[in-house]
Coordinates of N, CA, C and O in Angstrom, one line a residue:
X186 N 2.5 -34.7 -20.5 CA 3.6 -34.3 -19.7 C 3.6 -35.2 -18.4 O 4.6 -35.8 -18.1
X187 N 2.5 -35.2 -17.7 CA 2.4 -36.0 -16.4 C 1.4 -37.1 -16.6 O 0.9 -37.7 -15.6
X188 N 1.0 -37.4 -17.9 CA 0.1 -38.5 -18.2 C -1.3 -38.3 -17.5 O -1.8 -37.2 -17.5
X189 N -1.8 -39.3 -16.9 CA -3.0 -39.2 -16.1 C -2.7 -39.1 -14.6 O -1.8 -39.7 -14.1
X190 N -3.4 -38.2 -14.0 CA -3.2 -37.8 -12.6 C -4.4 -38.0 -11.7 O -5.5 -37.7 -12.2
X191 N -4.2 -38.3 -10.5 CA -5.3 -38.3 -9.5 C -5.0 -37.2 -8.5 O -3.9 -37.1 -8.0
X192 N -5.9 -36.3 -8.3 CA -5.7 -35.2 -7.4 C -6.8 -35.1 -6.4 O -8.0 -35.5 -6.6
X193 N -6.5 -34.5 -5.2 CA -7.5 -33.9 -4.3 C -7.6 -32.5 -4.8 O -6.7 -31.6 -4.6
X194 N -8.6 -32.2 -5.6 CA -8.8 -30.9 -6.2 C -9.6 -29.9 -5.2 O -10.5 -30.3 -4.5
X195 N -9.1 -28.7 -5.1 CA -9.7 -27.7 -4.2 C -11.0 -27.2 -4.8 O -11.1 -27.1 -6.0
X196 N -12.0 -27.0 -3.9 CA -13.3 -26.5 -4.4 C -13.0 -25.1 -5.0 O -12.1 -24.4 -4.7
X197 N -13.9 -24.7 -6.0 CA -13.6 -23.6 -6.8 C -13.3 -22.3 -6.0 O -12.4 -21.5 -6.4
X198 N -14.1 -22.0 -5.0 CA -14.0 -20.8 -4.2 C -13.0 -20.8 -3.1 O -12.9 -19.9 -2.2
X199 N -12.1 -21.9 -3.0 CA -11.2 -22.0 -1.9 C -10.1 -20.9 -2.0 O -9.8 -20.4 -3.1
X200 N -9.7 -20.4 -0.8 CA -8.7 -19.3 -0.8 C -7.4 -19.6 -1.6 O -6.8 -18.6 -2.1
X201 N -7.0 -20.8 -1.6 CA -5.8 -21.1 -2.4 C -6.0 -20.9 -3.9 O -5.1 -20.5 -4.6
X202 N -7.2 -21.2 -4.4 CA -7.5 -20.9 -5.8 C -7.5 -19.4 -6.1 O -7.1 -19.0 -7.1
X203 N -7.9 -18.6 -5.1 CA -7.9 -17.2 -5.2 C -6.4 -16.7 -5.3 O -6.0 -15.9 -6.2
X204 N -5.6 -17.3 -4.5 CA -4.1 -17.0 -4.5 C -3.5 -17.5 -5.9 O -2.7 -16.7 -6.5
X205 N -3.9 -18.7 -6.3 CA -3.3 -19.1 -7.6 C -3.7 -18.2 -8.7 O -2.9 -17.9 -9.6
X206 N -5.0 -17.8 -8.7 CA -5.5 -16.8 -9.8 C -4.7 -15.5 -9.7 O -4.3 -15.0 -10.7
X207 N -4.5 -15.0 -8.5 CA -3.7 -13.8 -8.3 C -2.3 -13.9 -8.8 O -1.8 -13.0 -9.5
X208 N -1.6 -15.0 -8.5 CA -0.3 -15.2 -9.0 C -0.2 -15.4 -10.5 O 0.7 -14.9 -11.2
X209 N -1.2 -16.1 -11.1 CA -1.3 -16.2 -12.5 C -1.4 -14.9 -13.2 O -0.7 -14.6 -14.2
X210 N -2.2 -14.0 -12.7 CA -2.3 -12.6 -13.2 C -1.0 -11.8 -13.1 O -0.5 -11.2 -14.0
X211 N -0.4 -11.9 -11.9 CA 0.9 -11.2 -11.6 C 2.0 -11.7 -12.4 O 2.8 -10.9 -12.9
X212 N 2.1 -13.0 -12.6 CA 3.3 -13.6 -13.4 C 3.0 -13.8 -14.8 O 3.8 -14.3 -15.6
X213 N 1.7 -13.5 -15.2 CA 1.3 -13.8 -16.6 C 1.5 -15.3 -17.0 O 2.1 -15.7 -18.0
X214 N 0.9 -16.2 -16.1 CA 1.0 -17.6 -16.3 C -0.4 -18.2 -16.3 O -1.4 -17.4 -16.1
X215 N -0.5 -19.4 -16.6 CA -1.9 -20.1 -16.7 C -2.5 -20.2 -15.3 O -1.9 -20.5 -14.4
X216 N -3.9 -20.0 -15.3 CA -4.6 -20.4 -14.1 C -5.1 -21.8 -14.3 O -5.4 -22.3 -15.4
X217 N -5.2 -22.5 -13.2 CA -5.6 -23.9 -13.1 C -6.2 -24.1 -11.7 O -6.0 -23.3 -10.8
X218 N -7.0 -25.2 -11.5 CA -7.5 -25.5 -10.2 C -6.4 -26.0 -9.3 O -5.7 -26.9 -9.7
X219 N -6.4 -25.4 -8.1 CA -5.4 -25.9 -7.1 C -5.7 -27.3 -6.7 O -6.9 -27.8 -6.7
X220 N -4.7 -28.1 -6.4 CA -4.8 -29.5 -6.1 C -3.6 -30.0 -5.3 O -2.5 -29.4 -5.4
X221 N -3.8 -31.1 -4.7 CA -2.8 -31.9 -4.1 C -2.7 -33.2 -5.0 O -3.7 -33.9 -5.1
X222 N -1.5 -33.4 -5.6 CA -1.4 -34.6 -6.4 C -1.3 -35.9 -5.5 O -0.4 -35.9 -4.6
X223 N -2.1 -36.8 -5.8 CA -2.1 -38.1 -5.1 C -1.3 -39.1 -5.9 O -0.4 -39.8 -5.4
X224 N -1.5 -39.1 -7.2 CA -0.7 -40.0 -8.1 C -0.6 -39.2 -9.5 O -1.5 -38.5 -9.9
X225 N 0.6 -39.4 -10.1 CA 0.8 -38.8 -11.4 C 1.5 -39.8 -12.3 O 2.0 -40.9 -11.8
X226 N 1.6 -39.5 -13.6 CA 2.3 -40.3 -14.6 C 1.7 -41.7 -14.7 O 2.4 -42.7 -14.8
X227 N 0.4 -41.8 -14.6 CA -0.3 -43.1 -14.7 C -0.8 -43.3 -16.1 O -1.2 -42.4 -16.8
X228 N -0.9 -44.6 -16.5 CA -1.5 -44.9 -17.8 C -3.0 -44.9 -17.5 O -3.5 -44.9 -16.4
X229 N -3.8 -44.7 -18.6 CA -5.3 -44.5 -18.4 C -6.0 -45.5 -17.6 O -6.8 -45.2 -16.7
X230 N -5.8 -46.8 -17.8 CA -6.5 -47.9 -17.1 C -6.1 -47.9 -15.6 O -6.9 -48.0 -14.7
X231 N -4.8 -47.7 -15.4 CA -4.3 -47.7 -14.0 C -4.9 -46.4 -13.3 O -5.3 -46.5 -12.1
X232 N -5.0 -45.3 -14.0 CA -5.6 -44.1 -13.4 C -7.1 -44.4 -13.0 O -7.5 -44.0 -12.0
X233 N -7.8 -45.0 -13.9 CA -9.2 -45.3 -13.7 C -9.4 -46.2 -12.5 O -10.3 -46.0 -11.6
X234 N -8.5 -47.2 -12.4 CA -8.6 -48.2 -11.2 C -8.3 -47.5 -9.9 O -8.9 -47.7 -8.9
X235 N -7.2 -46.7 -10.0 CA -6.8 -45.9 -8.7 C -7.9 -45.0 -8.3 O -8.2 -44.8 -7.1
X236 N -8.4 -44.2 -9.3 CA -9.5 -43.3 -9.0 C -10.7 -44.0 -8.3 O -11.2 -43.5 -7.3
X237 N -11.1 -45.1 -8.9 CA -12.2 -45.9 -8.3 C -12.0 -46.3 -6.9 O -12.8 -46.2 -6.0
X238 N -10.7 -46.7 -6.6 CA -10.4 -47.1 -5.2 C -10.4 -46.0 -4.3 O -10.9 -46.0 -3.2
X239 N -9.8 -44.8 -4.7 CA -9.8 -43.6 -3.8 C -11.1 -43.0 -3.6 O -11.3 -42.3 -2.6
X240 N -12.1 -43.3 -4.5 CA -13.4 -42.8 -4.2 C -14.1 -43.4 -3.0 O -15.1 -42.9 -2.5
X241 N -13.5 -44.5 -2.6 CA -14.1 -45.3 -1.4 C -13.3 -44.9 -0.1 O -13.7 -45.4 0.9
X242 N -12.3 -44.1 -0.2 CA -11.5 -43.8 1.0 C -11.9 -42.4 1.6 O -12.2 -41.5 0.8
X243 N -11.8 -42.3 2.9 CA -12.1 -41.0 3.5 C -11.1 -40.0 3.1 O -9.9 -40.3 3.1
X244 N -11.5 -38.8 2.8 CA -10.6 -37.7 2.4 C -9.8 -37.3 3.7 O -10.4 -37.1 4.7
X245 N -8.5 -36.9 3.5 CA -7.7 -36.4 4.6 C -7.9 -34.9 4.7 O -8.5 -34.3 3.9
X246 N -7.2 -34.3 5.7 CA -7.0 -32.9 5.8 C -5.5 -32.6 5.9 O -4.7 -33.5 6.2
X247 N -5.1 -31.4 5.6 CA -3.7 -31.0 5.5 C -3.4 -29.8 6.3 O -4.2 -28.9 6.3
X248 N -2.2 -29.7 6.8 CA -1.7 -28.6 7.6 C -0.4 -28.0 6.9 O 0.5 -28.7 6.5
X249 N -0.4 -26.6 6.8 CA 0.7 -25.9 6.1 C 2.0 -26.2 6.8 O 2.1 -26.4 8.0
X250 N 3.1 -26.4 6.0 CA 4.4 -26.6 6.5 C 5.4 -25.8 5.6 O 5.5 -26.0 4.4
X251 N 6.2 -25.0 6.2 CA 7.3 -24.3 5.5 C 6.8 -23.1 4.6 O 5.7 -22.6 4.8
X252 N 7.7 -22.7 3.8 CA 7.4 -21.6 2.9 C 7.4 -22.0 1.4 O 7.7 -23.1 1.1
X253 N 7.0 -21.1 0.6 CA 6.9 -21.4 -0.9 C 8.3 -21.5 -1.5 O 9.2 -20.7 -1.1
X254 N 8.5 -22.5 -2.3 CA 9.8 -22.7 -3.0 C 9.5 -23.2 -4.4 O 8.4 -23.4 -4.8
X255 N 10.6 -23.2 -5.2 CA 10.5 -23.5 -6.6 C 11.1 -24.9 -6.9 O 12.1 -25.4 -6.3
X256 N 10.4 -25.7 -7.8 CA 10.9 -26.9 -8.2 C 11.1 -26.9 -9.8 O 10.5 -26.0 -10.4
X257 N 12.0 -27.8 -10.3 CA 12.2 -27.8 -11.7 C 12.0 -29.3 -12.1 O 12.6 -30.2 -11.5
X258 N 11.3 -29.5 -13.2 CA 11.1 -30.8 -13.7 C 11.4 -30.8 -15.2 O 11.0 -29.9 -15.9
X259 N 12.1 -31.8 -15.7 CA 12.4 -32.0 -17.1 C 11.5 -33.1 -17.6 O 11.6 -34.2 -17.1
X260 N 10.7 -32.8 -18.5 CA 9.7 -33.7 -19.0 C 9.5 -33.5 -20.5 O 9.2 -32.3 -20.9
X261 N 9.6 -34.5 -21.4 CA 9.5 -34.3 -22.8 C 10.4 -33.2 -23.3 O 9.9 -32.3 -24.1
X262 N 11.6 -33.1 -22.9 CA 12.6 -32.1 -23.3 C 12.1 -30.7 -23.0 O 12.6 -29.7 -23.6
X263 N 11.2 -30.5 -22.0 CA 10.8 -29.2 -21.6 C 11.1 -29.0 -20.1 O 10.8 -29.8 -19.3
X264 N 11.7 -27.8 -19.8 CA 11.9 -27.4 -18.4 C 10.6 -26.9 -17.9 O 10.0 -26.0 -18.5
X265 N 10.1 -27.4 -16.8 CA 8.8 -27.0 -16.2 C 9.1 -26.6 -14.7 O 9.6 -27.4 -14.0
X266 N 8.7 -25.4 -14.4 CA 9.0 -24.8 -13.1 C 7.7 -24.7 -12.3 O 6.6 -24.4 -12.9
X267 N 7.7 -24.9 -11.0 CA 6.5 -24.7 -10.2 C 6.9 -24.0 -8.9 O 8.0 -24.3 -8.3
X268 N 6.0 -23.2 -8.4 CA 6.1 -22.6 -7.1 C 5.2 -23.5 -6.2 O 4.0 -23.6 -6.6
X269 N 5.7 -24.0 -5.2 CA 5.0 -25.0 -4.4 C 5.0 -24.6 -2.9 O 5.9 -24.0 -2.4
X270 N 3.9 -25.1 -2.2 CA 3.7 -24.9 -0.8 C 3.4 -26.3 -0.2 O 2.5 -26.9 -0.7
X271 N 4.2 -26.7 0.8 CA 4.1 -28.0 1.4 C 3.0 -28.0 2.4 O 2.8 -27.0 3.1
X272 N 2.3 -29.2 2.5 CA 1.3 -29.5 3.5 C 1.6 -30.9 4.0 O 1.9 -31.8 3.3
X273 N 1.4 -31.1 5.4 CA 1.5 -32.4 6.0 C 0.1 -32.9 6.1 O -0.8 -32.2 6.6
X274 N -0.1 -34.2 5.7 CA -1.4 -34.8 5.9 C -1.6 -35.0 7.4 O -0.7 -35.6 8.1
X275 N -2.8 -34.6 7.9 CA -3.1 -34.7 9.3 C -2.0 -34.0 10.2 O -1.9 -34.4 11.4
X276 N -1.2 -33.1 9.7 CA -0.2 -32.4 10.4 C 0.9 -33.4 11.0 O 1.5 -33.2 12.0
X277 N 1.1 -34.5 10.2 CA 2.0 -35.5 10.7 C 3.1 -35.7 9.6 O 2.8 -36.2 8.5
X278 N 4.3 -35.3 9.9 CA 5.4 -35.3 8.9 C 5.6 -36.7 8.3 O 5.8 -36.9 7.1
X279 N 5.6 -37.7 9.1 CA 5.9 -39.1 8.6 C 4.9 -39.7 7.6 O 5.2 -40.7 7.0
X280 N 3.8 -39.0 7.4 CA 2.8 -39.5 6.5 C 3.1 -39.0 5.1 O 2.4 -39.2 4.1
X281 N 4.2 -38.3 4.9 CA 4.7 -37.8 3.6 C 4.5 -36.3 3.4 O 3.7 -35.7 4.1
X282 N 5.3 -35.9 2.5 CA 5.3 -34.5 2.1 C 4.4 -34.2 0.9 O 4.7 -34.8 -0.2
X283 N 3.3 -33.5 1.1 CA 2.4 -33.2 0.0 C 2.5 -31.7 -0.3 O 3.0 -31.0 0.5
X284 N 2.1 -31.3 -1.5 CA 2.2 -29.9 -1.8 C 1.0 -29.4 -2.7 O 0.4 -30.3 -3.3
X285 N 0.8 -28.1 -2.7 CA 0.0 -27.5 -3.7 C 0.9 -26.6 -4.5 O 1.7 -25.8 -4.0
X286 N 0.8 -26.8 -5.8 CA 1.5 -25.9 -6.7 C 0.7 -24.6 -6.9 O -0.5 -24.6 -7.2
X287 N 1.4 -23.5 -6.7 CA 0.7 -22.2 -6.8 C 0.9 -21.5 -8.1 O 0.2 -20.5 -8.4
X288 N 1.9 -21.8 -8.9 CA 2.2 -21.3 -10.2 C 3.1 -22.2 -11.0 O 3.9 -22.9 -10.4
X289 N 2.8 -22.3 -12.3 CA 3.6 -23.1 -13.2 C 4.1 -22.2 -14.3 O 3.5 -21.2 -14.7
X290 N 5.3 -22.5 -14.8 CA 5.9 -21.8 -15.9 C 6.8 -22.8 -16.7 O 7.6 -23.6 -16.1
X291 N 6.7 -22.7 -18.0 CA 7.6 -23.5 -18.9 C 8.8 -22.7 -19.4 O 8.6 -21.5 -19.8
X292 N 10.0 -23.3 -19.3 CA 11.1 -22.7 -20.0 C 11.8 -21.6 -19.3 O 12.9 -21.2 -19.7
X293 N 11.3 -21.0 -18.2 CA 11.8 -19.9 -17.6 C 11.6 -20.0 -16.0 O 10.5 -20.0 -15.6
X294 N 12.7 -20.1 -15.3 CA 12.5 -20.2 -13.8 C 11.9 -18.9 -13.2 O 12.0 -17.8 -13.8
X295 N 11.3 -19.0 -12.1 CA 10.8 -17.9 -11.3 C 12.0 -17.2 -10.7 O 13.0 -17.9 -10.3
X296 N 12.0 -15.9 -10.6 CA 13.2 -15.2 -10.0 C 13.0 -15.2 -8.5 O 12.0 -15.5 -7.9
X297 N 14.1 -14.9 -7.8 CA 14.1 -14.8 -6.3 C 13.0 -13.8 -5.9 O 12.4 -14.0 -4.9
X298 N 12.9 -12.7 -6.7 CA 12.0 -11.6 -6.3 C 10.5 -12.2 -6.5 O 9.7 -11.9 -5.7
X299 N 10.3 -13.0 -7.5 CA 8.9 -13.5 -7.7 C 8.6 -14.5 -6.6 O 7.5 -14.6 -6.1
X300 N 9.6 -15.3 -6.2 CA 9.4 -16.3 -5.1 C 9.1 -15.5 -3.8 O 8.2 -15.8 -3.0
X301 N 9.9 -14.4 -3.5 CA 9.6 -13.6 -2.4 C 8.2 -13.0 -2.4 O 7.6 -12.9 -1.4
X302 N 7.8 -12.5 -3.6 CA 6.5 -11.9 -3.7 C 5.4 -13.0 -3.3 O 4.5 -12.7 -2.5
X303 N 5.5 -14.2 -3.8 CA 4.6 -15.2 -3.5 C 4.6 -15.5 -2.0 O 3.5 -15.6 -1.4
X304 N 5.7 -15.5 -1.4 CA 5.8 -15.7 0.1 C 5.2 -14.6 0.9 O 4.9 -14.8 2.0
X305 N 5.2 -13.4 0.3 CA 4.6 -12.2 1.0 C 3.1 -12.2 1.1 O 2.6 -11.5 1.9
X306 N 2.5 -13.1 0.3 CA 1.0 -13.1 0.3 C 0.5 -14.0 1.5 O 1.3 -14.8 2.0
X307 N -0.7 -13.8 1.8 CA -1.3 -14.5 3.0 C -1.4 -16.0 2.6 O -1.9 -16.4 1.6
X308 N -0.8 -16.8 3.5 CA -0.9 -18.3 3.3 C -2.1 -18.9 3.9 O -2.9 -18.2 4.6
X309 N -2.4 -20.1 3.4 CA -3.6 -20.8 3.9 C -3.1 -21.9 4.8 O -2.4 -22.8 4.4
X310 N -3.4 -21.8 6.1 CA -2.9 -22.8 7.1 C -3.4 -24.2 7.0 O -2.7 -25.1 7.3
X311 N -4.7 -24.4 6.6 CA -5.2 -25.7 6.6 C -6.0 -25.9 5.3 O -6.6 -25.0 4.8
X312 N -6.0 -27.2 4.9 CA -6.9 -27.6 3.8 C -7.7 -28.7 4.4 O -7.2 -29.8 4.8
X313 N -9.0 -28.4 4.7 CA -9.9 -29.4 5.3 C -10.5 -30.4 4.3 O -10.5 -30.1 3.1
X314 N -10.9 -31.5 4.8 CA -11.4 -32.5 3.9 C -12.6 -32.0 3.1 O -12.9 -32.4 2.0
X315 N -13.4 -31.1 3.7 CA -14.5 -30.5 3.0 C -14.1 -29.5 1.9 O -15.0 -29.1 1.1
X316 N -12.8 -29.2 1.9 CA -12.3 -28.2 0.8 C -11.9 -28.9 -0.5 O -11.5 -28.3 -1.4
X317 N -11.9 -30.3 -0.5 CA -11.4 -31.0 -1.6 C -12.3 -32.1 -2.1 O -13.2 -32.5 -1.4
X318 N -12.1 -32.5 -3.3 CA -12.8 -33.7 -3.9 C -11.8 -34.4 -4.7 O -10.7 -33.9 -5.2
X319 N -12.0 -35.7 -4.9 CA -11.1 -36.5 -5.7 C -11.4 -36.3 -7.2 O -12.6 -36.3 -7.6
X320 N -10.3 -36.2 -8.0 CA -10.6 -36.1 -9.5 C -9.5 -36.9 -10.3 O -8.4 -37.1 -9.8
X321 N -9.9 -37.3 -11.4 CA -9.1 -37.9 -12.4 C -8.9 -36.9 -13.5 O -9.8 -36.4 -14.1
X322 N -7.6 -36.7 -13.9 CA -7.2 -35.6 -14.8 C -6.3 -36.1 -15.9 O -5.4 -36.9 -15.7
X323 N -6.6 -35.6 -17.1 CA -5.7 -35.8 -18.3 C -4.7 -34.7 -18.3 O -5.0 -33.6 -18.6
X324 N -3.4 -35.0 -17.9 CA -2.3 -34.0 -17.9 C -1.2 -34.3 -18.9 O -0.1 -34.1 -18.6
X325 N -1.6 -34.8 -20.0 CA -0.6 -35.1 -21.0 C 0.0 -33.9 -21.7 O 1.1 -34.0 -22.3
X326 N -0.7 -32.8 -21.7 CA -0.2 -31.6 -22.3 C 0.9 -31.0 -21.5 O 0.9 -31.1 -20.2
X327 N 1.8 -30.2 -22.1 CA 2.8 -29.5 -21.4 C 2.3 -28.2 -20.9 O 3.0 -27.4 -20.2
X328 N 1.1 -27.8 -21.3 CA 0.4 -26.6 -20.9 C -0.7 -26.9 -19.8 O -1.7 -27.5 -20.2
X329 N -0.5 -26.4 -18.6 CA -1.6 -26.6 -17.6 C -3.0 -26.2 -18.0 O -3.9 -26.8 -17.6
X330 N -3.1 -25.2 -18.8 CA -4.4 -24.7 -19.2 C -5.1 -25.8 -20.1 O -6.3 -25.7 -20.3
X331 N -4.4 -26.8 -20.6 CA -5.0 -27.9 -21.4 C -5.1 -29.1 -20.6 O -5.5 -30.2 -21.2
X332 N -4.9 -29.1 -19.3 CA -5.1 -30.3 -18.5 C -6.6 -30.3 -18.2 O -7.3 -29.3 -17.9
X333 N -7.2 -31.5 -18.4 CA -8.7 -31.6 -18.3 C -9.1 -32.6 -17.2 O -8.5 -33.7 -17.1
X334 N -10.1 -32.2 -16.5 CA -10.7 -33.1 -15.5 C -11.6 -34.1 -16.2 O -12.5 -33.6 -16.9
X335 N -11.4 -35.3 -16.0 CA -12.2 -36.4 -16.7 C -13.3 -36.8 -15.8 O -14.5 -37.0 -16.2
X336 N -13.0 -37.0 -14.5 CA -14.0 -37.5 -13.5 C -13.8 -36.7 -12.2 O -12.7 -36.3 -11.9
X337 N -14.9 -36.6 -11.5 CA -14.8 -36.0 -10.1 C -15.7 -36.7 -9.2 O -16.8 -37.1 -9.6
X338 N -15.3 -36.8 -8.0 CA -16.2 -37.5 -7.0 C -16.2 -36.6 -5.7 O -15.2 -36.5 -5.1
X339 N -17.4 -36.1 -5.4 CA -17.5 -35.3 -4.2 C -18.2 -36.2 -3.2 O -19.3 -36.7 -3.4
X340 N -17.6 -36.4 -2.1 CA -18.1 -37.2 -1.0 C -17.9 -36.6 0.3 O -17.2 -35.7 0.5

């Protein structure tokens, strides 16, 4: 679906992973490790090269921005919905809009009530550099539970 991806993956016990787990149970969707996508839809060699380069770069930190919203992606003739929360790198808008996906669903959008429920939960204001590690992931499946971490670099 998203080929090979480079993520800043959240450490296992991070509060956002607790939120993702809670939403997965509430919405009956797949649980996955929370992450900020750095690159997606890469071929394997390009992904390996990009991963190696990013392992040499200092990890950033992120500041919460806005509320949870829904996105829709059409990929491989499949509608893929995500509930996302935006974060600014170093709390600077011009550095780009990054996000953490809090829930994924195939073929059926989240309702307004479900989005409101997600927004009612306690948000996480900051993602510190110590909260993340760089990872290379195989995301070719349309099911997030089948996405596999190939490499990880904790620095």
